[in-house]
């Protein structure tokens, strides 16, 4: 069987499987991060420097150095992020991308700013809640991505079933030259080619509908299928392996039909 026309679809299936493994690994890493952050103690922020608070012996001003206790809390969160999520977020853990940039990419600018070494202040309940909430949202996003990858896999496998059936039939048909077929045999071959051609055309339409759709996980998490395909296959020969393979297979069927018609005409 000639699998050249379906090689791109099989390669796409492998790509989807690798991406899903990476998504699941990151999902577990974010979950570990969230659990460990939840265990960290958070303390209310102290009053601003220069403010006066009442004491039993009168009033006292809070020194700026004491107020700007960046504390081990925020630093520990950054360490936890580097230990758990960063290895799944960058291709080179020892690369040049600053940790703050990775945090911003995963959790957004507000959390990245709150965890910045320059932010100052204690690891307050508000900061802790913001980090935990961002981690929870990230897990939802990864869950949505996994569901979209599952949908992509189903679409690819359905396409491969149609294409393999066509390829298998073409391989068997090629074993019998047209010159050895009688009029009825030629007529049947022409009809079968028409059926496979229609199946490929229908596959193109179904694939287009899939690409035009989206996987909705939550109200805030929706993965556009066309965007996902472009992301997955951007470094491949084509961003649309199913459409390419189905169009080529339909073209082969059309060429074969013309050859069969030529034989039928010569025998009339």
Short mmCIF file of C-alpha atoms in Angstrom, two decimals, residues 27-227:
data_model
loop_
_atom_site.label_atom_id
_atom_site.label_comp_id
_atom_site.label_asym_id
_atom_site.label_seq_id
_atom_site.Cartn_x
_atom_site.Cartn_y
_atom_site.Cartn_z
CA UNK A 27 -1.18 20.23 34.25
CA UNK A 28 0.31 18.00 36.96
CA UNK A 29 3.11 20.53 37.55
CA UNK A 30 0.66 23.42 38.00
CA UNK A 31 -1.42 21.30 40.36
CA UNK A 32 1.66 20.52 42.46
CA UNK A 33 2.56 24.21 42.51
CA UNK A 34 -0.92 25.18 43.67
CA UNK A 35 -0.97 22.59 46.46
CA UNK A 36 2.38 23.76 47.78
CA UNK A 37 1.45 27.45 47.59
CA UNK A 38 -1.72 26.75 49.56
CA UNK A 39 0.45 25.40 52.39
CA UNK A 40 2.51 28.59 52.63
CA UNK A 41 1.70 30.92 55.50
CA UNK A 42 0.42 34.37 54.52
CA UNK A 43 0.54 37.44 56.75
CA UNK A 44 -1.35 40.74 56.51
CA UNK A 45 0.61 43.70 55.18
CA UNK A 46 2.06 46.04 57.78
CA UNK A 47 1.04 49.72 57.80
CA UNK A 48 2.99 52.01 55.42
CA UNK A 49 6.31 53.46 56.52
CA UNK A 50 6.04 56.72 58.35
CA UNK A 51 2.56 56.02 59.71
CA UNK A 52 2.08 56.18 63.43
CA UNK A 53 0.49 53.41 65.42
CA UNK A 54 -0.62 53.44 69.01
CA UNK A 55 1.25 51.36 71.59
CA UNK A 56 0.91 50.89 75.28
CA UNK A 57 3.59 53.51 75.81
CA UNK A 58 2.45 56.02 73.22
CA UNK A 59 3.06 56.04 69.48
CA UNK A 60 5.83 54.74 67.24
CA UNK A 61 6.72 54.97 63.56
CA UNK A 62 7.27 51.77 61.55
CA UNK A 63 10.71 51.72 59.88
CA UNK A 64 10.72 51.39 56.09
CA UNK A 65 13.19 48.49 56.22
CA UNK A 66 10.77 46.54 58.39
CA UNK A 67 7.77 47.42 56.21
CA UNK A 68 9.56 46.37 53.03
CA UNK A 69 9.90 42.85 54.28
CA UNK A 70 9.76 41.18 50.86
CA UNK A 71 9.70 38.16 53.12
CA UNK A 72 10.46 34.59 52.31
CA UNK A 73 6.86 34.03 51.18
CA UNK A 74 7.03 35.63 47.73
CA UNK A 75 10.55 34.38 47.20
CA UNK A 76 9.40 30.87 48.07
CA UNK A 77 6.57 31.12 45.55
CA UNK A 78 9.07 32.05 42.85
CA UNK A 79 11.21 29.09 43.86
CA UNK A 80 8.23 26.75 43.71
CA UNK A 81 7.33 28.06 40.27
CA UNK A 82 10.89 27.49 39.06
CA UNK A 83 10.87 23.96 40.46
CA UNK A 84 7.49 22.82 39.18
CA UNK A 85 6.12 24.83 36.22
CA UNK A 86 9.12 26.45 34.54
CA UNK A 87 10.61 23.11 33.27
CA UNK A 88 7.35 22.56 31.36
CA UNK A 89 7.06 26.14 30.13
CA UNK A 90 10.41 26.78 28.45
CA UNK A 91 12.34 24.56 26.06
CA UNK A 92 15.62 25.30 27.84
CA UNK A 93 15.32 25.51 31.63
CA UNK A 94 18.83 26.97 31.82
CA UNK A 95 18.11 29.40 29.02
CA UNK A 96 18.11 33.18 29.10
CA UNK A 97 14.37 33.78 29.64
CA UNK A 98 13.98 35.51 33.02
CA UNK A 99 11.79 33.79 35.56
CA UNK A 100 9.56 36.86 35.75
CA UNK A 101 8.85 36.56 32.02
CA UNK A 102 7.90 32.89 32.38
CA UNK A 103 5.58 33.73 35.28
CA UNK A 104 3.93 36.46 33.22
CA UNK A 105 3.44 34.07 30.29
CA UNK A 106 1.78 31.47 32.50
CA UNK A 107 -0.10 33.57 35.06
CA UNK A 108 -0.42 37.04 33.54
CA UNK A 109 1.16 40.43 34.28
CA UNK A 110 -0.62 41.11 37.58
CA UNK A 111 0.65 37.99 39.29
CA UNK A 112 4.09 38.46 37.75
CA UNK A 113 4.22 41.98 39.18
CA UNK A 114 3.02 40.82 42.58
CA UNK A 115 5.75 38.17 42.72
CA UNK A 116 8.51 40.42 41.41
CA UNK A 117 11.52 40.80 43.73
CA UNK A 118 11.04 44.56 43.35
CA UNK A 119 7.44 44.47 44.52
CA UNK A 120 8.27 44.54 48.20
CA UNK A 121 5.74 43.81 50.88
CA UNK A 122 4.79 40.63 52.63
CA UNK A 123 3.23 37.49 51.21
CA UNK A 124 -0.26 38.58 52.13
CA UNK A 125 -3.50 36.57 51.91
CA UNK A 126 -4.46 38.71 48.91
CA UNK A 127 -1.25 37.86 47.05
CA UNK A 128 -1.61 34.21 47.97
CA UNK A 129 -5.20 34.13 46.72
CA UNK A 130 -4.16 35.80 43.45
CA UNK A 131 -1.46 33.19 42.86
CA UNK A 132 -3.74 30.27 43.75
CA UNK A 133 -6.50 31.67 41.54
CA UNK A 134 -4.08 32.07 38.62
CA UNK A 135 -2.89 28.48 39.07
CA UNK A 136 -6.48 27.24 39.13
CA UNK A 137 -7.30 29.18 35.96
CA UNK A 138 -4.18 27.80 34.29
CA UNK A 139 -5.28 24.26 35.08
CA UNK A 140 -8.66 24.96 33.52
CA UNK A 141 -6.93 26.28 30.43
CA UNK A 142 -4.78 23.17 30.19
CA UNK A 143 -7.85 20.98 30.66
CA UNK A 144 -9.46 22.83 27.76
CA UNK A 145 -6.36 22.30 25.67
CA UNK A 146 -6.42 18.56 26.41
CA UNK A 147 -10.05 18.33 25.33
CA UNK A 148 -9.26 20.20 22.12
CA UNK A 149 -6.38 17.81 21.45
CA UNK A 150 -8.72 14.87 22.05
CA UNK A 151 -11.12 16.33 19.49
CA UNK A 152 -8.26 16.83 17.04
CA UNK A 153 -7.19 13.21 17.50
CA UNK A 154 -10.71 11.96 16.80
CA UNK A 155 -10.87 14.07 13.65
CA UNK A 156 -7.50 12.78 12.45
CA UNK A 157 -8.36 9.13 13.13
CA UNK A 158 -11.67 9.45 11.33
CA UNK A 159 -9.87 10.99 8.37
CA UNK A 160 -7.22 8.30 8.38
CA UNK A 161 -9.88 5.57 8.27
CA UNK A 162 -11.34 7.09 5.09
CA UNK A 163 -7.94 7.65 3.50
CA UNK A 164 -6.64 4.19 4.39
CA UNK A 165 -9.72 2.57 2.89
CA UNK A 166 -9.15 4.49 -0.32
CA UNK A 167 -5.42 3.72 -0.39
CA UNK A 168 -6.00 0.02 0.30
CA UNK A 169 -8.53 -0.25 -2.50
CA UNK A 170 -6.27 1.59 -4.94
CA UNK A 171 -3.43 -0.76 -4.03
CA UNK A 172 -5.56 -3.83 -4.71
CA UNK A 173 -6.99 -2.36 -7.91
CA UNK A 174 -3.53 -1.58 -9.26
CA UNK A 175 -2.75 -5.30 -9.17
CA UNK A 176 -5.18 -5.80 -12.06
CA UNK A 177 -4.39 -3.70 -15.18
CA UNK A 178 -7.31 -2.05 -16.95
CA UNK A 179 -6.48 -4.03 -20.07
CA UNK A 180 -7.45 -7.23 -18.23
CA UNK A 181 -10.89 -5.97 -17.20
CA UNK A 182 -14.03 -6.48 -19.22
CA UNK A 183 -16.66 -3.83 -19.80
CA UNK A 184 -18.52 -4.67 -16.57
CA UNK A 185 -15.30 -4.75 -14.58
CA UNK A 186 -14.37 -1.31 -15.92
CA UNK A 187 -17.82 0.04 -15.10
CA UNK A 188 -17.60 -1.26 -11.53
CA UNK A 189 -14.12 0.18 -11.09
CA UNK A 190 -15.33 3.56 -12.31
CA UNK A 191 -18.23 3.49 -9.81
CA UNK A 192 -15.97 2.45 -6.94
CA UNK A 193 -13.56 5.25 -7.79
CA UNK A 194 -16.50 7.65 -7.76
CA UNK A 195 -17.47 6.40 -4.29
CA UNK A 196 -13.95 6.90 -2.94
CA UNK A 197 -13.72 10.30 -4.58
CA UNK A 198 -16.98 11.36 -2.95
CA UNK A 199 -15.75 10.01 0.40
CA UNK A 200 -12.62 12.15 0.09
CA UNK A 201 -14.65 15.22 -0.89
CA UNK A 202 -16.95 14.60 2.08
CA UNK A 203 -13.90 14.27 4.32
CA UNK A 204 -12.70 17.69 3.17
CA UNK A 205 -16.06 19.23 4.06
CA UNK A 206 -16.14 17.53 7.47
CA UNK A 207 -12.59 18.58 8.23
CA UNK A 208 -13.37 22.17 7.28
CA UNK A 209 -16.34 22.13 9.66
CA UNK A 210 -14.09 20.81 12.42
CA UNK A 211 -11.49 23.51 11.79
CA UNK A 212 -14.18 26.19 11.81
CA UNK A 213 -15.37 25.02 15.23
CA UNK A 214 -13.99 25.24 18.75
CA UNK A 215 -13.79 23.20 21.94
CA UNK A 216 -15.56 25.02 24.77
CA UNK A 217 -14.36 23.87 28.19
CA UNK A 218 -15.73 26.66 30.36
CA UNK A 219 -17.20 30.08 29.75
CA UNK A 220 -13.67 31.48 29.84
CA UNK A 221 -11.84 28.63 28.08
CA UNK A 222 -12.47 28.05 24.38
CA UNK A 223 -9.92 26.59 21.98
CA UNK A 224 -10.29 27.49 18.31
CA UNK A 225 -9.60 24.38 16.22
CA UNK A 226 -8.03 26.18 13.27
CA UNK A 227 -5.69 28.11 15.55
#
